[in-house]
Short mmCIF file of C-alpha atoms in Angstrom, two decimals:
data_model
loop_
_atom_site.label_atom_id
_atom_site.label_comp_id
_atom_site.label_asym_id
_atom_site.label_seq_id
_atom_site.Cartn_x
_atom_site.Cartn_y
_atom_site.Cartn_z
CA UNK A 1 17.75 -10.17 122.56
CA UNK A 2 15.98 -8.43 119.70
CA UNK A 3 18.68 -5.82 119.57
CA UNK A 4 21.27 -8.48 119.48
CA UNK A 5 19.36 -10.23 116.72
CA UNK A 6 19.30 -7.16 114.63
CA UNK A 7 22.91 -6.50 115.36
CA UNK A 8 23.90 -10.03 114.58
CA UNK A 9 21.84 -10.34 111.36
CA UNK A 10 22.97 -7.88 108.72
CA UNK A 11 20.32 -6.55 106.48
CA UNK A 12 20.10 -8.01 102.95
CA UNK A 13 19.68 -4.81 100.92
CA UNK A 14 21.49 -5.92 97.78
CA UNK A 15 18.38 -7.00 95.98
CA UNK A 16 16.53 -3.83 96.86
CA UNK A 17 19.41 -1.72 95.57
CA UNK A 18 19.35 -3.61 92.34
CA UNK A 19 15.66 -2.99 91.99
CA UNK A 20 16.15 0.68 92.71
CA UNK A 21 18.94 0.94 90.15
CA UNK A 22 16.88 -0.83 87.52
CA UNK A 23 13.90 1.41 88.14
CA UNK A 24 16.08 4.50 87.91
CA UNK A 25 17.68 3.34 84.69
CA UNK A 26 14.31 2.45 83.17
CA UNK A 27 13.00 5.90 84.11
CA UNK A 28 15.98 7.54 82.50
CA UNK A 29 15.57 5.43 79.38
CA UNK A 30 11.90 6.42 79.16
CA UNK A 31 12.84 10.07 79.58
CA UNK A 32 15.49 9.71 76.87
CA UNK A 33 12.98 8.06 74.51
CA UNK A 34 10.43 10.77 75.18
CA UNK A 35 13.01 13.48 74.49
CA UNK A 36 14.13 11.73 71.29
CA UNK A 37 10.56 11.42 70.09
CA UNK A 38 9.97 15.09 70.85
CA UNK A 39 13.13 16.00 68.95
CA UNK A 40 12.03 13.86 66.00
CA UNK A 41 8.61 15.45 66.01
CA UNK A 42 10.12 18.91 66.13
CA UNK A 43 12.53 18.17 63.28
CA UNK A 44 9.78 16.60 61.18
CA UNK A 45 7.50 19.55 61.77
CA UNK A 46 10.33 21.94 60.93
CA UNK A 47 11.05 20.12 57.67
CA UNK A 48 7.36 20.00 56.68
CA UNK A 49 6.96 23.70 57.48
CA UNK A 50 10.06 24.49 55.39
CA UNK A 51 8.72 22.48 52.46
CA UNK A 52 5.34 24.20 52.66
CA UNK A 53 7.04 27.61 52.84
CA UNK A 54 9.17 26.75 49.80
CA UNK A 55 6.11 25.62 47.82
CA UNK A 56 4.24 28.80 48.69
CA UNK A 57 7.33 30.84 47.76
CA UNK A 58 7.52 29.10 44.37
CA UNK A 59 3.85 29.78 43.75
CA UNK A 60 4.26 33.42 44.73
CA UNK A 61 7.35 33.83 42.56
CA UNK A 62 5.54 32.25 39.61
CA UNK A 63 2.62 34.58 40.17
CA UNK A 64 4.94 37.60 40.49
CA UNK A 65 6.77 36.68 37.32
CA UNK A 66 6.58 39.58 34.83
CA UNK A 67 4.16 39.20 31.95
CA UNK A 68 6.93 40.06 29.48
CA UNK A 69 9.04 37.14 30.76
CA UNK A 70 6.07 34.80 30.49
CA UNK A 71 5.44 35.99 26.94
CA UNK A 72 9.13 35.50 26.07
CA UNK A 73 9.07 31.95 27.40
CA UNK A 74 5.93 31.25 25.40
CA UNK A 75 7.58 32.59 22.24
CA UNK A 76 10.68 30.46 22.86
CA UNK A 77 8.53 27.34 23.30
CA UNK A 78 6.64 28.01 20.07
CA UNK A 79 9.87 28.64 18.19
CA UNK A 80 11.32 25.42 19.58
CA UNK A 81 8.25 23.52 18.37
CA UNK A 82 8.69 24.99 14.92
CA UNK A 83 12.39 24.09 14.90
CA UNK A 84 11.52 20.53 15.86
CA UNK A 85 8.96 20.39 13.06
CA UNK A 86 11.51 21.66 10.57
CA UNK A 87 14.09 19.13 11.75
CA UNK A 88 11.56 16.32 11.34
CA UNK A 89 10.89 17.46 7.80
CA UNK A 90 14.61 17.46 7.03
CA UNK A 91 15.02 13.97 8.50
CA UNK A 92 12.09 12.67 6.46
CA UNK A 93 13.54 14.18 3.31
CA UNK A 94 16.94 12.59 3.95
CA UNK A 95 15.32 9.20 4.55
CA UNK A 96 13.21 9.46 1.44
CA UNK A 97 9.98 9.27 3.41
CA UNK A 98 8.66 12.65 2.31
CA UNK A 99 5.75 11.96 -0.03
CA UNK A 100 4.97 15.56 -1.01
CA UNK A 101 6.81 17.42 -3.72
CA UNK A 102 9.61 19.93 -3.28
CA UNK A 103 7.14 22.74 -3.85
CA UNK A 104 5.02 21.59 -0.91
CA UNK A 105 8.12 21.50 1.27
CA UNK A 106 9.00 25.05 0.36
CA UNK A 107 5.47 26.14 1.17
CA UNK A 108 5.69 24.53 4.60
CA UNK A 109 9.04 26.14 5.26
CA UNK A 110 7.78 29.54 4.18
CA UNK A 111 4.77 29.19 6.48
CA UNK A 112 7.07 28.27 9.37
CA UNK A 113 9.28 31.25 8.63
CA UNK A 114 6.29 33.56 8.49
CA UNK A 115 4.93 32.29 11.78
CA UNK A 116 8.38 32.62 13.32
CA UNK A 117 8.65 36.20 12.12
CA UNK A 118 5.21 36.93 13.53
CA UNK A 119 6.36 35.73 16.95
CA UNK A 120 9.34 38.03 16.96
CA UNK A 121 8.74 41.40 18.60
CA UNK A 122 8.16 44.12 16.07
CA UNK A 123 10.83 46.77 15.93
CA UNK A 124 9.44 50.24 16.42
CA UNK A 125 11.24 52.56 14.04
CA UNK A 126 10.58 56.24 14.41
CA UNK A 127 10.65 57.72 10.92
CA UNK A 128 10.06 61.39 10.31
CA UNK A 129 7.11 61.87 7.92
CA UNK A 130 7.29 63.73 4.64
CA UNK A 131 5.99 67.20 5.34
CA UNK A 132 3.54 68.44 2.73
CA UNK A 133 1.85 71.78 2.08
CA UNK A 134 -1.50 71.84 0.31
CA UNK A 135 -2.08 74.85 -1.95
CA UNK A 136 -5.72 75.25 -3.02
CA UNK A 137 -6.99 77.40 -5.87
CA UNK A 138 -10.16 78.37 -4.04
CA UNK A 139 -11.95 80.00 -6.96
CA UNK A 140 -11.37 77.01 -9.23
CA UNK A 141 -12.51 74.62 -6.50
CA UNK A 142 -15.70 76.57 -5.84
CA UNK A 143 -16.78 76.46 -9.48
CA UNK A 144 -15.73 72.82 -9.83
CA UNK A 145 -17.97 71.82 -6.93
CA UNK A 146 -20.98 74.03 -7.54
CA UNK A 147 -21.51 75.68 -10.93
CA UNK A 148 -19.99 73.39 -13.54
CA UNK A 149 -22.12 71.91 -16.27
CA UNK A 150 -24.60 69.61 -14.45
CA UNK A 151 -24.40 67.08 -17.27
CA UNK A 152 -20.66 66.70 -16.68
CA UNK A 153 -20.53 67.20 -12.91
CA UNK A 154 -19.93 63.87 -11.13
CA UNK A 155 -21.24 65.26 -7.83
CA UNK A 156 -24.57 66.25 -9.38
CA UNK A 157 -24.86 62.87 -11.06
CA UNK A 158 -24.23 61.07 -7.79
CA UNK A 159 -26.12 63.21 -5.28
CA UNK A 160 -28.62 65.04 -7.53
CA UNK A 161 -29.26 68.69 -8.29
CA UNK A 162 -29.26 70.98 -5.31
CA UNK A 163 -27.12 68.52 -3.37
CA UNK A 164 -25.80 71.44 -1.30
CA UNK A 165 -29.12 71.51 0.59
CA UNK A 166 -28.65 68.00 2.00
CA UNK A 167 -24.92 67.35 1.71
CA UNK A 168 -21.70 69.17 2.43
CA UNK A 169 -17.97 68.78 1.85
CA UNK A 170 -16.04 67.26 4.74
CA UNK A 171 -13.04 69.57 4.69
CA UNK A 172 -11.33 67.70 7.50
CA UNK A 173 -11.33 64.53 5.38
CA UNK A 174 -9.97 66.18 2.23
CA UNK A 175 -6.24 66.19 3.20
CA UNK A 176 -6.48 62.63 4.53
CA UNK A 177 -8.03 61.37 1.32
CA UNK A 178 -5.36 63.03 -0.82
CA UNK A 179 -2.57 61.58 1.34
CA UNK A 180 -4.13 58.11 1.17
CA UNK A 181 -4.13 58.20 -2.64
CA UNK A 182 -0.52 59.38 -2.66
CA UNK A 183 0.51 56.60 -0.30
CA UNK A 184 -0.91 53.98 -2.66
CA UNK A 185 1.17 55.40 -5.48
CA UNK A 186 4.32 55.50 -3.39
CA UNK A 187 4.14 51.74 -2.82
CA UNK A 188 3.31 50.97 -6.44
CA UNK A 189 5.86 53.20 -8.14
CA UNK A 190 9.48 52.03 -8.31
CA UNK A 191 10.88 55.41 -7.29
CA UNK A 192 9.11 55.33 -3.92
CA UNK A 193 9.09 51.64 -2.94
CA UNK A 194 12.07 51.95 -0.58
CA UNK A 195 10.64 54.91 1.34
CA UNK A 196 8.84 54.17 4.59
CA UNK A 197 8.14 57.80 5.44
CA UNK A 198 4.42 58.61 5.62
CA UNK A 199 3.02 61.83 4.21
CA UNK A 200 1.71 64.41 6.64
CA UNK A 201 0.12 67.68 5.55
CA UNK A 202 1.50 70.48 7.71
CA UNK A 203 -0.34 73.48 6.26
CA UNK A 204 -3.31 74.08 3.98
CA UNK A 205 -3.51 77.42 2.19
CA UNK A 206 -6.51 78.60 0.18
CA UNK A 207 -6.32 81.50 -2.25
CA UNK A 208 -9.46 83.19 -3.59
CA UNK A 209 -11.25 86.51 -3.89
CA UNK A 210 -14.74 87.92 -3.69
CA UNK A 211 -16.52 91.14 -4.28
CA UNK A 212 -17.30 93.36 -1.36
CA UNK A 213 -21.04 93.05 -1.99
CA UNK A 214 -21.03 89.24 -2.08
CA UNK A 215 -23.73 87.90 0.24
CA UNK A 216 -22.18 86.33 3.38
CA UNK A 217 -24.82 83.57 3.24
CA UNK A 218 -24.04 82.59 -0.33
CA UNK A 219 -22.56 79.19 -1.16
CA UNK A 220 -19.30 80.85 -2.07
CA UNK A 221 -18.76 82.66 1.24
CA UNK A 222 -20.14 79.77 3.25
CA UNK A 223 -17.71 77.35 1.64
CA UNK A 224 -14.67 79.47 2.53
CA UNK A 225 -16.04 80.03 6.02
CA UNK A 226 -16.31 76.26 6.51
CA UNK A 227 -12.75 75.85 5.25
CA UNK A 228 -11.52 78.44 7.75
CA UNK A 229 -13.36 76.60 10.53
CA UNK A 230 -11.48 73.44 9.48
CA UNK A 231 -8.18 75.27 10.17
CA UNK A 232 -7.43 76.12 6.54
CA UNK A 233 -5.49 79.35 5.96
CA UNK A 234 -7.94 81.21 3.72
CA UNK A 235 -6.42 84.17 1.86
CA UNK A 236 -9.43 86.19 0.69
CA UNK A 237 -8.76 89.08 -1.66
CA UNK A 238 -11.25 91.72 -2.67
CA UNK A 239 -12.07 91.81 -6.35
CA UNK A 240 -12.68 95.08 -8.15
CA UNK A 241 -14.39 94.84 -11.53
CA UNK A 242 -15.56 91.74 -13.35
CA UNK A 243 -12.32 89.79 -13.47
CA UNK A 244 -10.35 88.09 -10.71
CA UNK A 245 -6.77 89.29 -10.50
CA UNK A 246 -3.61 88.24 -8.69
CA UNK A 247 -5.00 85.10 -7.01
CA UNK A 248 -2.98 82.69 -9.16
CA UNK A 249 0.12 84.83 -8.73
CA UNK A 250 -0.27 84.87 -4.97
CA UNK A 251 -0.54 81.06 -4.83
CA UNK A 252 2.52 80.59 -7.06
CA UNK A 253 4.57 83.06 -5.02
CA UNK A 254 3.70 81.33 -1.75
CA UNK A 255 4.57 77.91 -3.16
CA UNK A 256 7.99 79.06 -4.39
CA UNK A 257 8.66 81.05 -1.23
CA UNK A 258 8.15 78.07 1.08
CA UNK A 259 10.15 75.88 -1.30
CA UNK A 260 13.19 78.02 -0.45
CA UNK A 261 12.52 78.06 3.31
CA UNK A 262 14.50 75.23 5.00
CA UNK A 263 12.29 72.43 6.37
CA UNK A 264 9.08 74.20 5.31
CA UNK A 265 7.82 71.23 3.28
CA UNK A 266 9.00 68.21 1.30
CA UNK A 267 5.98 67.83 -0.98
CA UNK A 268 3.91 70.58 -2.62
CA UNK A 269 0.33 69.51 -3.36
CA UNK A 270 -1.62 71.71 -5.77
CA UNK A 271 -5.41 71.41 -5.80
CA UNK A 272 -6.36 73.06 -9.07
CA UNK A 273 -6.96 72.44 -12.75
CA UNK A 274 -5.38 75.62 -14.09
CA UNK A 275 -2.41 75.23 -16.43
CA UNK A 276 -1.06 78.64 -15.40
CA UNK A 277 0.63 76.97 -12.44
CA UNK A 278 2.94 74.84 -14.61
CA UNK A 279 5.95 77.24 -14.35
CA UNK A 280 5.64 77.34 -10.58
CA UNK A 281 5.48 73.54 -10.42
CA UNK A 282 8.60 73.19 -12.55
CA UNK A 283 10.56 75.63 -10.39
CA UNK A 284 9.40 73.93 -7.23
CA UNK A 285 10.75 70.59 -8.45
CA UNK A 286 14.02 72.29 -9.35
CA UNK A 287 14.30 73.28 -5.70
CA UNK A 288 14.38 69.59 -4.78
CA UNK A 289 10.74 69.32 -3.71
CA UNK A 290 8.23 66.71 -4.78
CA UNK A 291 5.06 67.88 -6.52
CA UNK A 292 1.60 66.35 -6.59
CA UNK A 293 -1.51 67.61 -8.41
CA UNK A 294 -5.04 66.95 -7.21
CA UNK A 295 -7.93 67.91 -9.45
CA UNK A 296 -11.28 66.93 -10.95
CA UNK A 297 -11.57 65.51 -14.45
CA UNK A 298 -14.44 67.82 -15.29
CA UNK A 299 -12.29 70.91 -14.74
CA UNK A 300 -8.65 69.94 -15.25
CA UNK A 301 -6.54 71.15 -18.15
CA UNK A 302 -4.92 68.26 -19.97
CA UNK A 303 -1.50 69.92 -19.68
CA UNK A 304 -1.42 69.07 -15.99
CA UNK A 305 -1.76 65.31 -16.52
CA UNK A 306 -0.07 64.90 -19.90
CA UNK A 307 3.05 67.06 -19.60
CA UNK A 308 6.16 65.41 -18.17
CA UNK A 309 8.53 66.80 -15.54
CA UNK A 310 5.95 68.86 -13.68
CA UNK A 311 4.92 66.35 -10.98
CA UNK A 312 6.19 63.29 -9.11
CA UNK A 313 2.84 61.56 -8.63
CA UNK A 314 -0.06 60.71 -10.85
CA UNK A 315 -2.91 63.17 -10.59
CA UNK A 316 -5.11 62.49 -7.56
CA UNK A 317 -8.69 62.68 -8.82
CA UNK A 318 -11.29 63.76 -6.30
CA UNK A 319 -13.96 61.77 -8.16
CA UNK A 320 -12.44 58.57 -6.75
CA UNK A 321 -13.31 59.52 -3.17
CA UNK A 322 -16.63 61.37 -3.40
CA UNK A 323 -18.34 58.99 -1.00
CA UNK A 324 -15.90 59.98 1.75
CA UNK A 325 -15.66 63.64 0.75
CA UNK A 326 -19.38 64.48 0.42
CA UNK A 327 -21.29 63.71 3.62
CA UNK A 328 -24.92 64.31 4.71
CA UNK A 329 -25.69 67.47 6.66
CA UNK A 330 -26.90 66.69 10.20
CA UNK A 331 -30.47 67.67 10.92
CA UNK A 332 -29.46 70.11 13.64
CA UNK A 333 -27.05 71.92 11.34
CA UNK A 334 -29.61 72.04 8.54
CA UNK A 335 -32.18 73.58 10.86
CA UNK A 336 -29.74 76.27 11.96
CA UNK A 337 -29.23 77.54 8.43
CA UNK A 338 -31.29 80.57 7.56
CA UNK A 339 -31.53 79.51 3.94
CA UNK A 340 -30.02 76.94 1.63
CA UNK A 341 -27.73 79.41 -0.11
CA UNK A 342 -27.26 80.17 -3.74
CA UNK A 343 -24.43 80.39 -6.26
CA UNK A 344 -22.64 83.70 -6.36
CA UNK A 345 -23.16 85.85 -9.46
CA UNK A 346 -19.40 86.53 -9.51
CA UNK A 347 -17.62 85.02 -12.54
#
């Protein structure tokens, strides 16, 4: 009877199937929501990571930016500020609101232009210097520094008698001091204002003589030895008798010889006070070379600074730079000297 009952009563499974279907669908919807949330989280994380990477890249690129580019940007910003300031001044002038005078406006504009020019990169122009040769009358220079009349000697007046015991001539500074004085004249004289070429001394030649018996420790020989140590070309001739011969001629010949040698020098500088060099100076200028005379007032013939057409510069006086030319002797060097030295008896 039970079997018949089960056979006769069909099972009501519709509701259970509906429940099963609903549970399955809800599970699928939950899985879909979970997957969507995971996708959203992944996309959000990807976007945030990309933004952080871009920010770090920008910071790195700004740090790696060349200093020259940064400086250029800074210059452009400053120039733009100045342009804006100038435009404001123009607008105020057009509106009649500018209270200062026209002269004040020009001063402001000139200051803006100067600051703008200072911001612009300086152009590096390579200009070949004027090559100069320095010709020194060594005998004249020795007597001008050491045995002139003490009452007229500017060195003795400034540093006292016997100054050679405590002071010495800085031979390395001598060509620089002469060139500095010449440069001042080149920018003050109308014939040299357009020249930007500096003066550079290429060679220094000294011409003198001495007797064979002259003491090597005398002031005379020590001076020429110091000049040789300073890379001066010292031409020492031996003197026979009481008079010095051929030294002036040798200097004049060398000056004219190098004036005819191509590219030997552009400027001939004579350090002397002897008027016998006037013909050589005139001929040197005729060869297209510039001529400068350096001397001392206490031993210079007036022909050298009064005669025209023998030089292109005013006379460079050594008295104007004694503080830089005469320097104290270091204690170590003074202790190494056997004796102070004395003036040679040669005249």
